Amino acid sequence: ESKDVEFLIRCSYLELYNEEIRDLLCNPKAQTKCELKEDAQKGIFVKNLTDVVVESKEDLEAMLDKGLGNRTVASTLMNSESSRSHSIFTIIIEMTSKDKDTGKEMIRAGKLNLVD
């Protein structure tokens, strides 16, 4: 039964700092401007945001660590490395399977946003 099921797991990581959206998973030297957009099909999305396909828990943790390393931090009186921004780490899980009765391919998707 489970051999007919396929999974695709993707992630993205963005930072909102000084009213600008930064992609935390792209190369900081090749940073392209990210813009908030709205589309009738996609809904609200961030244009030019890196979307990484991961194959394991370790891959997912590596992307989280990479993004954390790219966040904007500065010292404050209370904390030597205070985050000066907000961030969203998004995990998207898609499951594809075939309906046993009709033979049609079905896709289910879920999105988890971790906000800091």
Backbone as JSON Lines, residues from 0, in Angstrom:
{"i":0,"aa":"E","n":[0.83,-1.2,0.0],"ca":[0.0,0.0,0.0],"c":[0.87,1.26,0.0]}
{"i":1,"aa":"S","n":[1.88,1.31,0.86],"ca":[2.71,2.52,0.96],"c":[3.66,2.69,-0.22]}
{"i":2,"aa":"K","n":[3.84,1.64,-1.05],"ca":[4.74,1.77,-2.2],"c":[4.18,2.7,-3.27]}
{"i":3,"aa":"D","n":[2.87,2.96,-3.23],"ca":[2.24,3.86,-4.19],"c":[2.2,5.3,-3.71]}
{"i":4,"aa":"V","n":[2.83,5.58,-2.57],"ca":[2.82,6.92,-1.99],"c":[4.21,7.53,-2.12]}
{"i":5,"aa":"E","n":[4.26,8.77,-2.6],"ca":[5.52,9.5,-2.71],"c":[5.41,10.8,-1.93]}
{"i":6,"aa":"F","n":[6.53,11.2,-1.34],"ca":[6.57,12.43,-0.56],"c":[7.6,13.38,-1.15]}
{"i":7,"aa":"L","n":[7.29,14.67,-1.08],"ca":[8.23,15.72,-1.45],"c":[8.22,16.73,-0.31]}
{"i":8,"aa":"I","n":[9.41,17.0,0.24],"ca":[9.51,17.94,1.35],"c":[10.42,19.09,0.92]}
{"i":9,"aa":"R","n":[9.9,20.3,1.07],"ca":[10.65,21.51,0.71],"c":[10.67,22.46,1.89]}
{"i":10,"aa":"C","n":[11.64,23.37,1.87],"ca":[11.67,24.39,2.92],"c":[12.16,25.71,2.35]}
{"i":11,"aa":"S","n":[11.82,26.77,3.05],"ca":[12.31,28.11,2.74],"c":[12.49,28.84,4.06]}
{"i":12,"aa":"Y","n":[13.27,29.91,4.04],"ca":[13.55,30.65,5.27],"c":[13.71,32.11,4.9]}
{"i":13,"aa":"L","n":[12.88,32.97,5.49],"ca":[12.97,34.4,5.18],"c":[13.07,35.2,6.46]}
{"i":14,"aa":"E","n":[13.58,36.4,6.3],"ca":[13.74,37.33,7.42],"c":[13.09,38.65,7.03]}
{"i":15,"aa":"L","n":[12.39,39.24,7.96],"ca":[11.82,40.57,7.77],"c":[12.63,41.51,8.66]}
{"i":16,"aa":"Y","n":[13.39,42.4,8.03],"ca":[14.29,43.31,8.75],"c":[14.21,44.69,8.12]}
{"i":17,"aa":"N","n":[13.92,45.7,8.92],"ca":[13.78,47.07,8.42],"c":[12.81,47.15,7.24]}
{"i":18,"aa":"E","n":[11.69,46.43,7.36],"ca":[10.64,46.43,6.34],"c":[11.08,45.86,5.0]}
{"i":19,"aa":"E","n":[12.15,45.07,4.99],"ca":[12.61,44.39,3.78],"c":[12.61,42.89,4.03]}
{"i":20,"aa":"I","n":[12.3,42.12,2.97],"ca":[12.3,40.67,3.07],"c":[13.63,40.15,2.53]}
{"i":21,"aa":"R","n":[14.32,39.35,3.34],"ca":[15.61,38.76,2.94],"c":[15.47,37.24,2.89]}
{"i":22,"aa":"D","n":[16.07,36.64,1.88],"ca":[16.11,35.19,1.72],"c":[17.29,34.67,2.52]}
{"i":23,"aa":"L","n":[17.06,33.84,3.53],"ca":[18.13,33.36,4.39],"c":[18.8,32.09,3.87]}
{"i":24,"aa":"L","n":[18.28,31.49,2.79],"ca":[18.88,30.26,2.26],"c":[19.7,30.48,1.0]}
{"i":25,"aa":"C","n":[19.68,31.68,0.45],"ca":[20.5,31.92,-0.75],"c":[21.88,32.41,-0.33]}
{"i":26,"aa":"N","n":[22.78,32.44,-1.27],"ca":[24.12,32.95,-1.02],"c":[24.0,34.44,-0.71]}
{"i":27,"aa":"P","n":[24.5,34.89,0.46],"ca":[24.35,36.31,0.83],"c":[24.97,37.27,-0.19]}
{"i":28,"aa":"K","n":[26.0,36.82,-0.91],"ca":[26.64,37.69,-1.91],"c":[25.81,37.79,-3.19]}
{"i":29,"aa":"A","n":[24.92,36.82,-3.41],"ca":[24.07,36.82,-4.61],"c":[22.63,37.14,-4.25]}
{"i":30,"aa":"Q","n":[22.45,37.89,-3.2],"ca":[21.12,38.23,-2.67],"c":[20.29,38.97,-3.72]}
{"i":31,"aa":"T","n":[19.12,38.44,-4.05],"ca":[18.2,39.13,-4.94],"c":[17.06,39.69,-4.09]}
{"i":32,"aa":"K","n":[16.44,40.72,-4.57],"ca":[15.37,41.36,-3.81],"c":[14.14,40.46,-3.78]}
{"i":33,"aa":"C","n":[13.63,40.22,-2.61],"ca":[12.4,39.43,-2.43],"c":[11.24,40.39,-2.26]}
{"i":34,"aa":"E","n":[10.14,40.09,-2.93],"ca":[8.97,40.96,-2.86],"c":[7.74,40.15,-2.5]}
{"i":35,"aa":"L","n":[6.86,40.73,-1.71],"ca":[5.59,40.12,-1.37],"c":[4.63,40.35,-2.54]}
{"i":36,"aa":"K","n":[4.06,39.27,-3.07],"ca":[3.18,39.35,-4.24],"c":[1.88,38.6,-3.96]}
{"i":37,"aa":"E","n":[0.87,38.89,-4.78],"ca":[-0.4,38.17,-4.69],"c":[-0.78,37.69,-6.08]}
{"i":38,"aa":"D","n":[-1.24,36.43,-6.14],"ca":[-1.6,35.81,-7.41],"c":[-2.92,35.06,-7.2]}
{"i":39,"aa":"A","n":[-3.78,35.07,-8.21],"ca":[-5.08,34.4,-8.09],"c":[-4.93,32.9,-7.85]}
{"i":40,"aa":"Q","n":[-3.9,32.28,-8.45],"ca":[-3.68,30.84,-8.3],"c":[-2.88,30.5,-7.03]}
{"i":41,"aa":"K","n":[-1.78,31.22,-6.8],"ca":[-0.87,30.93,-5.69],"c":[-1.3,31.54,-4.36]}
{"i":42,"aa":"G","n":[-2.07,32.6,-4.43],"ca":[-2.38,33.36,-3.22],"c":[-1.25,34.34,-2.96]}
{"i":43,"aa":"I","n":[-0.98,34.62,-1.69],"ca":[0.11,35.54,-1.33],"c":[1.39,34.74,-1.21]}
{"i":44,"aa":"F","n":[2.47,35.24,-1.83],"ca":[3.74,34.53,-1.82],"c":[4.89,35.53,-1.88]}
{"i":45,"aa":"V","n":[6.11,35.04,-1.64],"ca":[7.3,35.88,-1.72],"c":[8.05,35.53,-2.99]}
{"i":46,"aa":"K","n":[8.13,36.5,-3.9],"ca":[8.82,36.32,-5.17],"c":[10.33,36.24,-4.94]}
{"i":47,"aa":"N","n":[11.0,35.34,-5.64],"ca":[12.45,35.12,-5.6],"c":[12.94,34.45,-4.31]}
{"i":48,"aa":"L","n":[12.05,33.83,-3.55],"ca":[12.45,33.15,-2.32],"c":[12.95,31.75,-2.67]}
{"i":49,"aa":"T","n":[14.12,31.39,-2.16],"ca":[14.71,30.08,-2.41],"c":[13.86,28.99,-1.76]}
{"i":50,"aa":"D","n":[13.58,27.95,-2.53],"ca":[12.8,26.8,-2.09],"c":[13.71,25.58,-2.22]}
{"i":51,"aa":"V","n":[14.07,24.93,-1.12],"ca":[15.04,23.83,-1.13],"c":[14.33,22.51,-0.87]}
{"i":52,"aa":"V","n":[14.58,21.52,-1.74],"ca":[14.05,20.17,-1.53],"c":[14.99,19.45,-0.57]}
{"i":53,"aa":"V","n":[14.42,18.85,0.48],"ca":[15.21,18.11,1.47],"c":[14.78,16.65,1.47]}
{"i":54,"aa":"E","n":[15.72,15.78,1.81],"ca":[15.44,14.34,1.78],"c":[15.51,13.68,3.15]}
{"i":55,"aa":"S","n":[15.93,14.44,4.17],"ca":[16.05,13.85,5.5],"c":[15.89,14.92,6.57]}
{"i":56,"aa":"K","n":[15.75,14.44,7.8],"ca":[15.68,15.36,8.94],"c":[16.98,16.15,9.05]}
{"i":57,"aa":"E","n":[18.1,15.5,8.75],"ca":[19.4,16.16,8.81],"c":[19.51,17.28,7.77]}
{"i":58,"aa":"D","n":[18.97,17.05,6.56],"ca":[18.95,18.1,5.52],"c":[18.14,19.3,6.0]}
{"i":59,"aa":"L","n":[17.0,19.02,6.62],"ca":[16.12,20.08,7.11],"c":[16.81,20.89,8.21]}
{"i":60,"aa":"E","n":[17.48,20.19,9.13],"ca":[18.22,20.87,10.2],"c":[19.36,21.7,9.64]}
{"i":61,"aa":"A","n":[20.03,21.19,8.58],"ca":[21.13,21.93,7.96],"c":[20.62,23.23,7.33]}
{"i":62,"aa":"M","n":[19.45,23.2,6.72],"ca":[18.87,24.42,6.14],"c":[18.48,25.41,7.23]}
{"i":63,"aa":"L","n":[17.95,24.91,8.34],"ca":[17.61,25.77,9.47],"c":[18.87,26.43,10.02]}
{"i":64,"aa":"D","n":[19.93,25.65,10.18],"ca":[21.2,26.19,10.68],"c":[21.81,27.21,9.71]}
{"i":65,"aa":"K","n":[21.73,26.91,8.42],"ca":[22.26,27.85,7.41],"c":[21.52,29.19,7.51]}
{"i":66,"aa":"G","n":[20.21,29.13,7.6],"ca":[19.42,30.36,7.7],"c":[19.69,31.11,8.98]}
{"i":67,"aa":"L","n":[19.81,30.38,10.09],"ca":[20.13,31.04,11.37],"c":[21.45,31.8,11.28]}
{"i":68,"aa":"G","n":[22.4,31.21,10.58],"ca":[23.7,31.86,10.41],"c":[23.64,33.13,9.57]}
{"i":69,"aa":"N","n":[22.62,33.25,8.74],"ca":[22.47,34.41,7.87],"c":[21.56,35.49,8.45]}
{"i":70,"aa":"R","n":[21.0,35.25,9.63],"ca":[20.1,36.25,10.23],"c":[20.85,37.49,10.69]}
{"i":71,"aa":"T","n":[20.14,38.59,10.73],"ca":[20.69,39.85,11.19],"c":[20.66,39.89,12.7]}
{"i":72,"aa":"V","n":[21.83,40.06,13.31],"ca":[21.92,40.17,14.76],"c":[22.75,41.39,15.13]}
{"i":73,"aa":"A","n":[22.53,41.9,16.33],"ca":[23.3,43.03,16.85],"c":[23.23,42.96,18.37]}
{"i":74,"aa":"S","n":[24.16,43.59,19.02],"ca":[24.15,43.54,20.48],"c":[23.21,44.6,21.05]}
{"i":75,"aa":"T","n":[22.64,44.25,22.19],"ca":[21.81,45.19,22.96],"c":[22.36,45.19,24.38]}
{"i":76,"aa":"L","n":[21.83,46.02,25.23],"ca":[22.27,46.05,26.62],"c":[21.96,44.74,27.34]}
{"i":77,"aa":"M","n":[20.92,44.04,26.92],"ca":[20.49,42.81,27.59],"c":[21.04,41.54,26.94]}
{"i":78,"aa":"N","n":[21.47,41.61,25.67],"ca":[21.84,40.4,24.95],"c":[22.93,40.73,23.92]}
{"i":79,"aa":"S","n":[24.02,39.97,23.94],"ca":[25.13,40.27,23.03],"c":[24.83,39.91,21.58]}
{"i":80,"aa":"E","n":[23.91,38.97,21.34],"ca":[23.55,38.6,19.96],"c":[22.04,38.57,19.8]}
{"i":81,"aa":"S","n":[21.41,39.69,19.98],"ca":[19.97,39.78,19.86],"c":[19.55,39.81,18.39]}
{"i":82,"aa":"S","n":[18.52,39.05,18.06],"ca":[17.99,39.1,16.7],"c":[17.3,40.45,16.52]}
{"i":83,"aa":"R","n":[17.59,41.1,15.43],"ca":[17.01,42.41,15.15],"c":[15.92,42.28,14.08]}
{"i":84,"aa":"S","n":[15.36,41.09,13.94],"ca":[14.41,40.86,12.87],"c":[13.37,39.83,13.28]}
{"i":85,"aa":"H","n":[12.43,39.58,12.37],"ca":[11.49,38.47,12.5],"c":[11.82,37.49,11.38]}
{"i":86,"aa":"S","n":[11.55,36.21,11.61],"ca":[11.84,35.23,10.56],"c":[10.73,34.2,10.48]}
{"i":87,"aa":"I","n":[10.64,33.58,9.29],"ca":[9.68,32.5,9.06],"c":[10.41,31.36,8.34]}
{"i":88,"aa":"F","n":[10.46,30.2,9.01],"ca":[11.0,28.98,8.4],"c":[9.79,28.14,8.0]}
{"i":89,"aa":"T","n":[9.66,27.87,6.71],"ca":[8.49,27.18,6.19],"c":[8.87,25.78,5.71]}
{"i":90,"aa":"I","n":[8.08,24.79,6.13],"ca":[8.24,23.41,5.68],"c":[6.97,23.03,4.93]}
{"i":91,"aa":"I","n":[7.14,22.58,3.68],"ca":[6.01,22.17,2.85],"c":[6.15,20.67,2.58]}
{"i":92,"aa":"I","n":[5.11,19.91,2.9],"ca":[5.11,18.47,2.66],"c":[4.0,18.15,1.67]}
{"i":93,"aa":"E","n":[4.38,17.49,0.56],"ca":[3.41,17.07,-0.44],"c":[3.41,15.55,-0.53]}
{"i":94,"aa":"M","n":[2.23,14.96,-0.55],"ca":[2.09,13.52,-0.64],"c":[1.29,13.2,-1.9]}
{"i":95,"aa":"T","n":[1.81,12.33,-2.74],"ca":[1.13,11.91,-3.95],"c":[0.79,10.43,-3.83]}
{"i":96,"aa":"S","n":[-0.46,10.09,-4.14],"ca":[-0.88,8.69,-4.11],"c":[-1.96,8.48,-5.16]}
{"i":97,"aa":"K","n":[-2.24,7.2,-5.45],"ca":[-3.31,6.87,-6.4],"c":[-4.51,6.35,-5.64]}
{"i":98,"aa":"D","n":[-5.66,6.86,-6.04],"ca":[-6.91,6.38,-5.45],"c":[-7.13,4.95,-5.92]}
{"i":99,"aa":"K","n":[-7.37,4.03,-4.98],"ca":[-7.54,2.61,-5.32],"c":[-8.75,2.35,-6.19]}
{"i":100,"aa":"D","n":[-9.81,3.12,-6.0],"ca":[-11.05,2.89,-6.74],"c":[-11.02,3.49,-8.14]}
{"i":101,"aa":"T","n":[-10.53,4.72,-8.25],"ca":[-10.58,5.42,-9.54],"c":[-9.26,5.38,-10.3]}
{"i":102,"aa":"G","n":[-8.15,5.13,-9.6],"ca":[-6.84,5.14,-10.25],"c":[-6.29,6.53,-10.48]}
{"i":103,"aa":"K","n":[-7.03,7.55,-10.05],"ca":[-6.59,8.94,-10.23],"c":[-5.51,9.28,-9.21]}
{"i":104,"aa":"E","n":[-4.59,10.11,-9.66],"ca":[-3.53,10.58,-8.76],"c":[-4.08,11.67,-7.85]}
{"i":105,"aa":"M","n":[-3.81,11.53,-6.56],"ca":[-4.26,12.53,-5.58],"c":[-3.04,13.16,-4.94]}
{"i":106,"aa":"I","n":[-3.12,14.47,-4.74],"ca":[-2.02,15.2,-4.09],"c":[-2.57,15.87,-2.84]}
{"i":107,"aa":"R","n":[-1.89,15.65,-1.75],"ca":[-2.22,16.33,-0.5],"c":[-1.0,17.15,-0.11]}
{"i":108,"aa":"A","n":[-1.24,18.33,0.41],"ca":[-0.13,19.2,0.78],"c":[-0.41,19.85,2.13]}
{"i":109,"aa":"G","n":[0.64,20.06,2.88],"ca":[0.55,20.75,4.16],"c":[1.72,21.71,4.29]}
{"i":110,"aa":"K","n":[1.48,22.79,5.0],"ca":[2.52,23.8,5.19],"c":[2.61,24.14,6.66]}
{"i":111,"aa":"L","n":[3.85,24.15,7.17],"ca":[4.1,24.51,8.55],"c":[5.0,25.73,8.57]}
{"i":112,"aa":"N","n":[4.53,26.81,9.19],"ca":[5.32,28.04,9.32],"c":[5.82,28.16,10.75]}
{"i":113,"aa":"L","n":[7.13,28.19,10.94],"ca":[7.72,28.42,12.26],"c":[8.17,29.87,12.29]}
{"i":114,"aa":"V","n":[7.55,30.66,13.16],"ca":[7.77,32.1,13.17],"c":[8.53,32.5,14.43]}
{"i":115,"aa":"D","n":[9.54,33.34,14.23],"ca":[10.31,33.88,15.35],"c":[10.26,35.4,15.27]}
